[in-house]
Amino acid sequence: MSVTASDIARAVGAELTGPGDRIVERVETTDRADKHSLVFIRNEAFIDRIMESAAGAVLIDRQTTLDKPDAAILRVDNVDLALNTVLEMLAPPGAKPEPGIHPSAVVDHSAKIGIGVHLGPHCVVGANAFIGDDTALLAQVYVGTNASLGRGCTFHPGVRFLERCSCGDGCVIHANSVVGADGFGYIPAPDGQGLLKIPQIGAVEIGHGVEIGAGTCIDRAKFGATRIGDGTKIDNLVQIAHNVQIGRACVICAQVGLSGSVRIGDGCLLGGQVGVGDNFVVANGVRLAGGSGVMGNISEPGDYIGTPARAGREAAAGMTLVHKLPHLKARIRALEKALAQQGIELKKPRT
Amino acid sequence: MSVTASDIARAVGAELTGPGDRIVERVETTDRADKHSLVFIRNEAFIDRIMESAAGAVLIDRQTTLDKPDAAILRVDNVDLALNTVLEMLAPPGAKPEPGIHPSAVVDHSAKIGIGVHLGPHCVVGANAFIGDDTALLAQVYVGTNASLGRGCTFHPGVRFLERCSCGDGCVIHANSVVGADGFGYIPAPDGQGLLKIPQIGAVEIGHGVEIGAGTCIDRAKFGATRIGDGTKIDNLVQIAHNVQIGRACVICAQVGLSGSVRIGDGCLLGGQVGVGDNFVVANGVRLAGGSGVMGNISEPGDYIGTPARAGREAAAGMTLVHKLPHLKARIRALEKALAQQGIELKKPRT
Amino acid sequence: MSVTASDIARAVGAELTGPGDRIVERVETTDRADKHSLVFIRNEAFIDRIMESAAGAVLIDRQTTLDKPDAAILRVDNVDLALNTVLEMLAPPGAKPEPGIHPSAVVDHSAKIGIGVHLGPHCVVGANAFIGDDTALLAQVYVGTNASLGRGCTFHPGVRFLERCSCGDGCVIHANSVVGADGFGYIPAPDGQGLLKIPQIGAVEIGHGVEIGAGTCIDRAKFGATRIGDGTKIDNLVQIAHNVQIGRACVICAQVGLSGSVRIGDGCLLGGQVGVGDNFVVANGVRLAGGSGVMGNISEPGDYIGTPARAGREAAAGMTLVHKLPHLKARIRALEKALAQQGIELKKPRT
């Protein structure tokens, strides 16, 4: 793919200075850029790297001053939004799958397949499953009995979307994710011998416009449904246990683990490897730093960090002092000794 | 599915008050319940929610007082056990797979396939593999050469059960789990150039009645076997490294990571995202809170939390003080200043 | 498989004492060993276990004194290196797959398939994909359009290697791993309604001799490529986000999570469950203890631990004091009280 700087300026509404006929073949980082690369900059902090770069085109906001001779400079209001358009312009030719059912796919005769659906090689679609119009199962996908998929969805290779689960329109599920495995619930057997499985008779209900990363697991509910709200985005290798309820437009980063019956509000951001314990409720608009562990309800929006997760600034400062604990302990000891030498007595701490 | 309150009372041995002919169609949470929903309550803490709920039936223990007019009240000794039965009564019609080998399955002629076995679409069974009676491989499952599966097992879509691994009777492995990938072992190459792979010539041996979640990985042993004891339950996205030995009736929650040669006793409970370092031994009956990191042997049963994991109460109290460290440090500083003003000298701490 | 102690001595250059005709059938741990088992010992710490073991053969370094009557003792310079050879000698007969394309594989006519390639059952190979000589896709593997695989690679069952991704020679990817899912990037929609997906138009470039565990996910780049250097080894269930750059000969243990655009130098060791935040740079030769959280750049080689990760000894000592925080707090309180009783005033700490 290649376009000219002028093409880009037109597409993103940029003010262009420098050579408008500059061919742009790719977006790159400053250190890897050449004459046919476009680099971008969101603020002045990295202006030196731009100056040193061999890049032939620069995407920059209107406020930042940049004088880079011979480069095509594209000034826009919103660099991120413009970059999205540039990436679309430079995307390799789309592999939009053709409608049709590959002869190796195994589709139950009772399944209802919409118009324009693509069922790729080695897909399996169970009894009474419903596949909405223009949805594509790319290859080796499994859709269970009575599952229901909306319109315009894309399921990547190896997705397992199990019986009675559903998703709305425009959902994307990446490779090897699993929707609808049994929830993890056991009770002690009444004879005291081992564990008794709790039946997991519910399902998973996924809204519209949800994207789910690769290798993620969303368990079916014990009863009712595990629910993912419209527009929520979930990264790779995330664990979502039975009966979890996630609101709209949340961002759930990789390797997050949500325990049984957790409720996450709307517009939350969970950083990588966050864990939330059983049944806890996280309010709308909460942002949890990567690695945080939620050990109670969080009822106010804002930034949280640590285990147990606390309001951001205070908790972050505490975490940075953990490695100073030996030093702090020594200072306490020094104080105690000094008082002892003065003959001042200390009460013995109870803990 | 639907049953009457009387049907349920009979099945679970409940004392019934209110309308025995009440139709129950589903189990629900109190906020989503309607007239045909059953809700349940384990203790008095949530009695208000029950009262406000539109639920037409309530499962409750014999000790709790509840006066909810027009609701069918079902009083039992053990709510969880009774709920299990109710869930079974309300489960959607079972999709118990029919015996038979789907024409798209690829089964080596030397494999030994028991009576009543179901091999679903696109399954692959390798040479000399053994599949016990009444076991079902649902779809797109891989069973390697010389693998051995017991009777009455269910392998969900996308399971990879690799060469020479074995499991006992009544095991369930959920979608996209991998049993028998190579252990992760390398030594520095003798020429100092990179890493040399340690051959992983062992296998995985899984006992009877083991359940393994979705997306979980259990590596084969370097030599001998990685072993999972009878009745142990493992959740989603768990990592079990080579030569790990897990006892009987353990509960291993999602995203736990057990490093090479770890030994876990019988009846242990590992919360989500727990990590255990190489070679450590965890005694019978240890319960590790979610997110804990085990950095040494644990030889006594009981509750542990934190990284490094410590006996529960003490460690949990410590963790809740981390965000107070800036404050504690300031208090130490204030003490030091006060002594300085008094002319009391402090020895400089060594760390 | 079985060999004699003399066979082993010859193969590893060992000095042999005791019965050279001793049949060795397997390597075992000391507690499970019998007469036909070989056990090994790297230092004197476990000499008692060796003495108590029923093992018929012992692999030991030349420095350690061992007098175990009737056992074949094999003395070598480097136990680990010799053990590698023994494991190879005792490995079950290799399942080296035969060249050929299984009739159930679906291979696009435009794909370029090298000499000696094995494409197992239910594999799918997309348009213009390139598969190097002697590479094996074992079963149910997906290789996307324009993907490129080097020579002598092995892809285990269920691997998804998506469009335009590439790997060098001699790579091994274990079951159900995903290479090339979309990176996880969104920006707020300009209308304030939800999130806009950032196109992920890059690829993944994997060097020579890379091994990737089971269930691992490596995302394609937003632009350019996510890169894994030659000889790097990655364990199971690892998350590698878009545009991450990993150097040569790194060891990345299970469940590690690397956020977007992270750079890891050469020869790094990341323990299990380590997390690294967006854009951080980790220098060559850094070793991160399991569970560490990197919240900034690390510019010096060495050992690090904790969250935020700090130089090892100091941080580890701090972590072991967290559970003592209630006690330290009580000691501070006791100091404050003692000064108060002396009439010494303390300034109120600001935090």
CSV table of N, CA, C and O in Angstrom, one decimal, chain A residues 92-178:
chain,number,residue,atom,x,y,z
A,92,PRO,N,-3.0,-3.5,4.6
A,92,PRO,CA,-2.9,-4.5,3.5
A,92,PRO,C,-4.3,-4.8,2.9
A,92,PRO,O,-5.2,-4.7,3.6
A,93,PRO,N,-4.3,-5.2,1.7
A,93,PRO,CA,-5.6,-5.5,1.1
A,93,PRO,C,-6.4,-6.4,2.0
A,93,PRO,O,-5.9,-7.5,2.4
A,94,GLY,N,-7.6,-6.1,2.2
A,94,GLY,CA,-8.5,-6.8,3.2
A,94,GLY,C,-8.7,-8.2,2.7
A,94,GLY,O,-8.8,-8.5,1.6
A,95,ALA,N,-8.8,-9.1,3.7
A,95,ALA,CA,-9.1,-10.5,3.5
A,95,ALA,C,-10.6,-10.7,3.8
A,95,ALA,O,-10.9,-11.8,4.4
A,96,LYS,N,-11.4,-9.8,3.5
A,96,LYS,CA,-12.9,-9.9,3.8
A,96,LYS,C,-13.3,-11.3,3.2
A,96,LYS,O,-13.3,-11.5,2.0
A,97,PRO,N,-13.7,-12.2,4.1
A,97,PRO,CA,-14.1,-13.5,3.6
A,97,PRO,C,-15.3,-13.5,2.7
A,97,PRO,O,-16.3,-12.8,3.0
A,98,GLU,N,-15.3,-14.3,1.7
A,98,GLU,CA,-16.5,-14.5,0.8
A,98,GLU,C,-17.6,-15.2,1.5
A,98,GLU,O,-17.3,-16.1,2.3
A,99,PRO,N,-18.8,-14.8,1.2
A,99,PRO,CA,-20.0,-15.6,1.7
A,99,PRO,C,-19.9,-17.0,1.2
A,99,PRO,O,-19.4,-17.3,0.1
A,100,GLY,N,-20.4,-18.0,2.0
A,100,GLY,CA,-20.4,-19.4,1.6
A,100,GLY,C,-20.0,-20.3,2.7
A,100,GLY,O,-19.4,-19.9,3.7
A,101,ILE,N,-20.3,-21.5,2.5
A,101,ILE,CA,-19.9,-22.6,3.5
A,101,ILE,C,-18.9,-23.5,2.9
A,101,ILE,O,-19.1,-24.1,1.9
A,102,HIS,N,-17.8,-23.6,3.6
A,102,HIS,CA,-16.7,-24.5,3.1
A,102,HIS,C,-17.2,-25.9,3.1
A,102,HIS,O,-17.8,-26.3,4.1
A,103,PRO,N,-16.8,-26.7,2.1
A,103,PRO,CA,-17.3,-28.1,2.1
A,103,PRO,C,-16.9,-28.9,3.4
A,103,PRO,O,-17.6,-29.9,3.7
A,104,SER,N,-15.8,-28.5,4.0
A,104,SER,CA,-15.3,-29.3,5.2
A,104,SER,C,-16.1,-28.8,6.4
A,104,SER,O,-15.9,-29.5,7.5
A,105,ALA,N,-16.9,-27.8,6.4
A,105,ALA,CA,-17.6,-27.3,7.6
A,105,ALA,C,-18.7,-28.3,7.9
A,105,ALA,O,-19.3,-28.9,6.9
A,106,VAL,N,-19.0,-28.5,9.1
A,106,VAL,CA,-20.1,-29.5,9.5
A,106,VAL,C,-21.2,-28.6,10.2
A,106,VAL,O,-21.0,-28.1,11.3
A,107,VAL,N,-22.3,-28.5,9.5
A,107,VAL,CA,-23.3,-27.6,10.0
A,107,VAL,C,-24.6,-28.4,10.1
A,107,VAL,O,-25.1,-29.0,9.2
A,108,ASP,N,-25.1,-28.4,11.3
A,108,ASP,CA,-26.4,-29.1,11.6
A,108,ASP,C,-27.5,-28.6,10.7
A,108,ASP,O,-27.6,-27.4,10.5
A,109,HIS,N,-28.3,-29.5,10.2
A,109,HIS,CA,-29.4,-29.1,9.3
A,109,HIS,C,-30.4,-28.2,9.9
A,109,HIS,O,-31.1,-27.4,9.3
A,110,SER,N,-30.5,-28.2,11.3
A,110,SER,CA,-31.4,-27.3,11.9
A,110,SER,C,-30.9,-25.9,12.2
A,110,SER,O,-31.6,-25.1,12.7
A,111,ALA,N,-29.6,-25.7,12.0
A,111,ALA,CA,-29.0,-24.4,12.2
A,111,ALA,C,-29.6,-23.4,11.2
A,111,ALA,O,-29.9,-23.7,10.1
A,112,LYS,N,-29.8,-22.1,11.7
A,112,LYS,CA,-30.3,-21.1,10.8
A,112,LYS,C,-29.1,-20.1,10.4
A,112,LYS,O,-28.6,-19.5,11.3
A,113,ILE,N,-28.8,-20.2,9.2
A,113,ILE,CA,-27.6,-19.4,8.7
A,113,ILE,C,-28.1,-18.2,7.9
A,113,ILE,O,-28.9,-18.4,6.9
A,114,GLY,N,-27.7,-17.0,8.3
A,114,GLY,CA,-28.2,-15.8,7.6
A,114,GLY,C,-27.6,-15.6,6.2
A,114,GLY,O,-26.8,-16.4,5.7
A,115,ILE,N,-27.9,-14.5,5.6
A,115,ILE,CA,-27.4,-14.1,4.3
A,115,ILE,C,-26.0,-13.6,4.4
A,115,ILE,O,-25.7,-12.8,5.3
A,116,GLY,N,-25.2,-14.0,3.5
A,116,GLY,CA,-23.8,-13.4,3.4
A,116,GLY,C,-22.9,-14.0,4.5
A,116,GLY,O,-21.8,-13.5,4.7
A,117,VAL,N,-23.3,-15.1,5.1
A,117,VAL,CA,-22.5,-15.7,6.1
A,117,VAL,C,-21.3,-16.5,5.5
A,117,VAL,O,-21.5,-17.2,4.5
A,118,HIS,N,-20.1,-16.4,6.1
A,118,HIS,CA,-19.0,-17.2,5.7
A,118,HIS,C,-18.7,-18.2,6.8
A,118,HIS,O,-18.5,-17.9,8.0
A,119,LEU,N,-18.7,-19.5,6.5
A,119,LEU,CA,-18.3,-20.6,7.4
A,119,LEU,C,-17.1,-21.2,6.8
A,119,LEU,O,-17.2,-21.9,5.8
A,120,GLY,N,-15.9,-21.0,7.4
A,120,GLY,CA,-14.7,-21.4,6.9
A,120,GLY,C,-14.4,-22.9,7.1
A,120,GLY,O,-15.2,-23.6,7.7
A,121,PRO,N,-13.2,-23.3,6.7
A,121,PRO,CA,-12.9,-24.8,6.7
A,121,PRO,C,-12.9,-25.3,8.2
A,121,PRO,O,-12.5,-24.6,9.1
A,122,HIS,N,-13.5,-26.5,8.3
A,122,HIS,CA,-13.5,-27.2,9.6
A,122,HIS,C,-14.2,-26.5,10.7
A,122,HIS,O,-14.0,-26.8,11.9
A,123,CYS,N,-15.2,-25.6,10.3
A,123,CYS,CA,-16.1,-25.1,11.4
A,123,CYS,C,-17.1,-26.1,11.7
A,123,CYS,O,-17.5,-27.0,10.9
A,124,VAL,N,-17.7,-26.0,12.9
A,124,VAL,CA,-18.8,-26.9,13.3
A,124,VAL,C,-19.9,-26.0,13.9
A,124,VAL,O,-19.6,-25.1,14.7
A,125,VAL,N,-21.1,-26.2,13.4
A,125,VAL,CA,-22.2,-25.4,13.9
A,125,VAL,C,-23.3,-26.4,14.3
A,125,VAL,O,-23.7,-27.2,13.6
A,126,GLY,N,-23.7,-26.2,15.6
A,126,GLY,CA,-24.6,-27.2,16.2
A,126,GLY,C,-26.1,-27.0,15.9
A,126,GLY,O,-26.5,-26.0,15.2
A,127,ALA,N,-26.9,-27.9,16.5
A,127,ALA,CA,-28.3,-27.9,16.2
A,127,ALA,C,-29.0,-26.6,16.7
A,127,ALA,O,-28.6,-26.0,17.7
A,128,ASN,N,-29.9,-26.0,15.9
A,128,ASN,CA,-30.7,-24.8,16.2
A,128,ASN,C,-29.8,-23.6,16.5
A,128,ASN,O,-30.3,-22.6,17.0
A,129,ALA,N,-28.5,-23.6,16.1
A,129,ALA,CA,-27.7,-22.4,16.3
A,129,ALA,C,-28.2,-21.4,15.2
A,129,ALA,O,-28.8,-21.8,14.2
A,130,PHE,N,-28.0,-20.1,15.6
A,130,PHE,CA,-28.5,-19.0,14.7
A,130,PHE,C,-27.2,-18.2,14.4
A,130,PHE,O,-26.6,-17.7,15.3
A,131,ILE,N,-26.9,-18.0,13.1
A,131,ILE,CA,-25.8,-17.1,12.7
A,131,ILE,C,-26.4,-16.0,11.9
A,131,ILE,O,-26.9,-16.2,10.8
A,132,GLY,N,-26.2,-14.7,12.4
A,132,GLY,CA,-26.8,-13.6,11.8
A,132,GLY,C,-26.1,-13.2,10.4
A,132,GLY,O,-25.0,-13.7,10.1
A,133,ASP,N,-26.8,-12.4,9.7
A,133,ASP,CA,-26.3,-12.0,8.3
A,133,ASP,C,-24.9,-11.4,8.4
A,133,ASP,O,-24.5,-10.7,9.3
A,134,ASP,N,-24.1,-11.8,7.4
A,134,ASP,CA,-22.8,-11.2,7.2
A,134,ASP,C,-21.8,-11.5,8.3
A,134,ASP,O,-20.7,-10.9,8.4
A,135,THR,N,-22.1,-12.5,9.0
A,135,THR,CA,-21.1,-13.0,10.1
A,135,THR,C,-20.2,-14.0,9.5
A,135,THR,O,-20.6,-14.8,8.6
A,136,ALA,N,-18.9,-13.9,9.9
A,136,ALA,CA,-17.9,-14.9,9.4
A,136,ALA,C,-17.3,-15.7,10.5
A,136,ALA,O,-16.8,-15.1,11.5
A,137,LEU,N,-17.3,-17.0,10.3
A,137,LEU,CA,-16.5,-17.9,11.2
A,137,LEU,C,-15.4,-18.3,10.4
A,137,LEU,O,-15.5,-19.1,9.4
A,138,LEU,N,-14.1,-17.9,10.8
A,138,LEU,CA,-13.1,-18.0,9.8
A,138,LEU,C,-12.5,-19.4,9.5
A,138,LEU,O,-12.3,-19.8,8.4
A,139,ALA,N,-12.3,-20.2,10.5
A,139,ALA,CA,-11.8,-21.6,10.3
A,139,ALA,C,-11.8,-22.2,11.7
A,139,ALA,O,-11.5,-21.6,12.7
A,140,GLN,N,-12.2,-23.5,11.7
A,140,GLN,CA,-12.0,-24.4,12.9
A,140,GLN,C,-12.7,-23.8,14.1
A,140,GLN,O,-12.3,-24.0,15.2
A,141,VAL,N,-13.8,-23.0,13.8
A,141,VAL,CA,-14.6,-22.5,14.9
A,141,VAL,C,-15.7,-23.4,15.3
A,141,VAL,O,-16.2,-24.2,14.5
A,142,TYR,N,-16.1,-23.4,16.6
A,142,TYR,CA,-17.2,-24.3,17.0
A,142,TYR,C,-18.3,-23.4,17.6
A,142,TYR,O,-18.0,-22.5,18.4
A,143,VAL,N,-19.5,-23.6,17.1
A,143,VAL,CA,-20.6,-22.9,17.6
A,143,VAL,C,-21.6,-24.0,18.1
A,143,VAL,O,-22.0,-24.8,17.3
A,144,GLY,N,-22.0,-23.9,19.4
A,144,GLY,CA,-22.7,-25.0,20.0
A,144,GLY,C,-24.2,-24.9,19.7
A,144,GLY,O,-24.7,-24.0,19.1
A,145,THR,N,-24.9,-25.9,20.1
A,145,THR,CA,-26.4,-26.0,19.9
A,145,THR,C,-27.1,-24.8,20.6
A,145,THR,O,-26.7,-24.4,21.7
A,146,ASN,N,-28.1,-24.3,19.9
A,146,ASN,CA,-28.9,-23.2,20.4
A,146,ASN,C,-28.1,-21.9,20.7
A,146,ASN,O,-28.6,-21.0,21.3
A,147,ALA,N,-26.8,-21.8,20.2
A,147,ALA,CA,-26.1,-20.6,20.3
A,147,ALA,C,-26.7,-19.6,19.3
A,147,ALA,O,-27.3,-20.0,18.3
A,148,SER,N,-26.5,-18.3,19.6
A,148,SER,CA,-27.0,-17.3,18.7
A,148,SER,C,-26.0,-16.1,18.5
A,148,SER,O,-25.5,-15.5,19.4
A,149,LEU,N,-25.7,-15.9,17.2
A,149,LEU,CA,-24.7,-14.8,16.9
A,149,LEU,C,-25.4,-13.7,16.1
A,149,LEU,O,-26.2,-14.0,15.2
A,150,GLY,N,-25.1,-12.5,16.4
A,150,GLY,CA,-25.7,-11.4,15.7
A,150,GLY,C,-25.2,-11.2,14.2
A,150,GLY,O,-24.5,-12.1,13.7
A,151,ARG,N,-25.5,-10.0,13.7
A,151,ARG,CA,-25.0,-9.7,12.3
A,151,ARG,C,-23.6,-9.2,12.3
A,151,ARG,O,-23.2,-8.5,13.3
A,152,GLY,N,-22.9,-9.4,11.2
A,152,GLY,CA,-21.6,-8.7,11.0
A,152,GLY,C,-20.6,-9.1,12.1
A,152,GLY,O,-19.7,-8.2,12.4
A,153,CYS,N,-20.6,-10.2,12.6
A,153,CYS,CA,-19.6,-10.6,13.6
A,153,CYS,C,-18.5,-11.4,12.9
A,153,CYS,O,-18.6,-11.9,11.8
A,154,THR,N,-17.3,-11.4,13.5
A,154,THR,CA,-16.2,-12.1,13.0
A,154,THR,C,-15.6,-13.0,14.2
A,154,THR,O,-15.2,-12.5,15.2
A,155,PHE,N,-15.6,-14.3,13.9
A,155,PHE,CA,-15.0,-15.2,14.9
A,155,PHE,C,-13.7,-15.8,14.3
A,155,PHE,O,-13.8,-16.4,13.2
A,156,HIS,N,-12.6,-15.6,14.9
A,156,HIS,CA,-11.3,-16.0,14.4
A,156,HIS,C,-11.1,-17.5,14.6
A,156,HIS,O,-11.8,-18.1,15.4
A,157,PRO,N,-10.1,-18.0,14.0
A,157,PRO,CA,-9.8,-19.5,14.1
A,157,PRO,C,-9.8,-20.0,15.5
A,157,PRO,O,-9.1,-19.5,16.3
A,158,GLY,N,-10.5,-21.1,15.7
A,158,GLY,CA,-10.4,-21.8,17.0
A,158,GLY,C,-11.3,-21.3,18.1
A,158,GLY,O,-11.2,-21.8,19.2
A,159,VAL,N,-12.1,-20.3,17.8
A,159,VAL,CA,-13.1,-19.9,18.8
A,159,VAL,C,-14.0,-21.0,19.1
A,159,VAL,O,-14.5,-21.7,18.2
A,160,ARG,N,-14.3,-21.2,20.4
A,160,ARG,CA,-15.4,-22.1,20.9
A,160,ARG,C,-16.5,-21.3,21.5
A,160,ARG,O,-16.2,-20.7,22.6
A,161,PHE,N,-17.6,-21.3,20.9
A,161,PHE,CA,-18.8,-20.5,21.4
A,161,PHE,C,-19.8,-21.5,21.7
A,161,PHE,O,-20.5,-22.0,20.8
A,162,LEU,N,-20.0,-21.8,23.0
A,162,LEU,CA,-20.7,-23.1,23.3
A,162,LEU,C,-22.2,-22.9,23.5
A,162,LEU,O,-22.8,-21.8,23.3
A,163,GLU,N,-22.9,-24.0,23.8
A,163,GLU,CA,-24.4,-24.1,23.7
A,163,GLU,C,-25.1,-23.0,24.4
A,163,GLU,O,-24.7,-22.6,25.5
A,164,ARG,N,-26.1,-22.4,23.8
A,164,ARG,CA,-27.0,-21.4,24.4
A,164,ARG,C,-26.4,-20.1,24.6
A,164,ARG,O,-27.0,-19.2,25.1
A,165,CYS,N,-25.1,-19.9,24.3
A,165,CYS,CA,-24.5,-18.5,24.4
A,165,CYS,C,-25.0,-17.7,23.3
A,165,CYS,O,-25.3,-18.1,22.2
A,166,SER,N,-24.9,-16.3,23.5
A,166,SER,CA,-25.3,-15.4,22.5
A,166,SER,C,-24.5,-14.2,22.4
A,166,SER,O,-23.9,-13.8,23.4
A,167,CYS,N,-24.4,-13.6,21.3
A,167,CYS,CA,-23.8,-12.3,21.1
A,167,CYS,C,-24.5,-11.4,20.2
A,167,CYS,O,-25.3,-11.9,19.3
A,168,GLY,N,-24.4,-10.1,20.3
A,168,GLY,CA,-25.1,-9.1,19.5
A,168,GLY,C,-24.4,-8.9,18.1
A,168,GLY,O,-23.6,-9.7,17.7
A,169,ASP,N,-24.7,-7.8,17.5
A,169,ASP,CA,-24.1,-7.5,16.2
A,169,ASP,C,-22.7,-6.9,16.3
A,169,ASP,O,-22.4,-6.2,17.3
A,170,GLY,N,-22.0,-7.1,15.3
A,170,GLY,CA,-20.7,-6.5,15.2
A,170,GLY,C,-19.6,-6.9,16.2
A,170,GLY,O,-18.7,-6.1,16.6
A,171,CYS,N,-19.8,-8.1,16.8
A,171,CYS,CA,-18.8,-8.6,17.7
A,171,CYS,C,-17.6,-9.3,17.0
A,171,CYS,O,-17.8,-9.9,16.0
A,172,VAL,N,-16.4,-9.1,17.6
A,172,VAL,CA,-15.2,-9.8,17.1
A,172,VAL,C,-14.7,-10.7,18.3
A,172,VAL,O,-14.5,-10.2,19.4
A,173,ILE,N,-14.5,-11.9,18.0
A,173,ILE,CA,-13.8,-12.8,19.0
A,173,ILE,C,-12.6,-13.4,18.3
A,173,ILE,O,-12.6,-14.0,17.3
A,174,HIS,N,-11.4,-13.2,19.0
A,174,HIS,CA,-10.2,-13.6,18.5
A,174,HIS,C,-9.9,-15.0,18.7
A,174,HIS,O,-10.6,-15.7,19.5
A,175,ALA,N,-8.8,-15.5,18.1
A,175,ALA,CA,-8.5,-16.9,18.0
A,175,ALA,C,-8.4,-17.6,19.4
A,175,ALA,O,-7.9,-17.1,20.3
A,176,ASN,N,-9.0,-18.8,19.4
A,176,ASN,CA,-8.9,-19.7,20.5
A,176,ASN,C,-9.5,-19.2,21.8
A,176,ASN,O,-9.2,-19.7,22.9
A,177,SER,N,-10.4,-18.2,21.7
A,177,SER,CA,-11.2,-17.9,22.9
A,177,SER,C,-12.3,-18.9,23.1
A,177,SER,O,-12.8,-19.5,22.2
A,178,VAL,N,-12.8,-19.0,24.4
A,178,VAL,CA,-13.8,-19.9,24.8
A,178,VAL,C,-14.9,-19.1,25.5
A,178,VAL,O,-14.7,-18.5,26.5
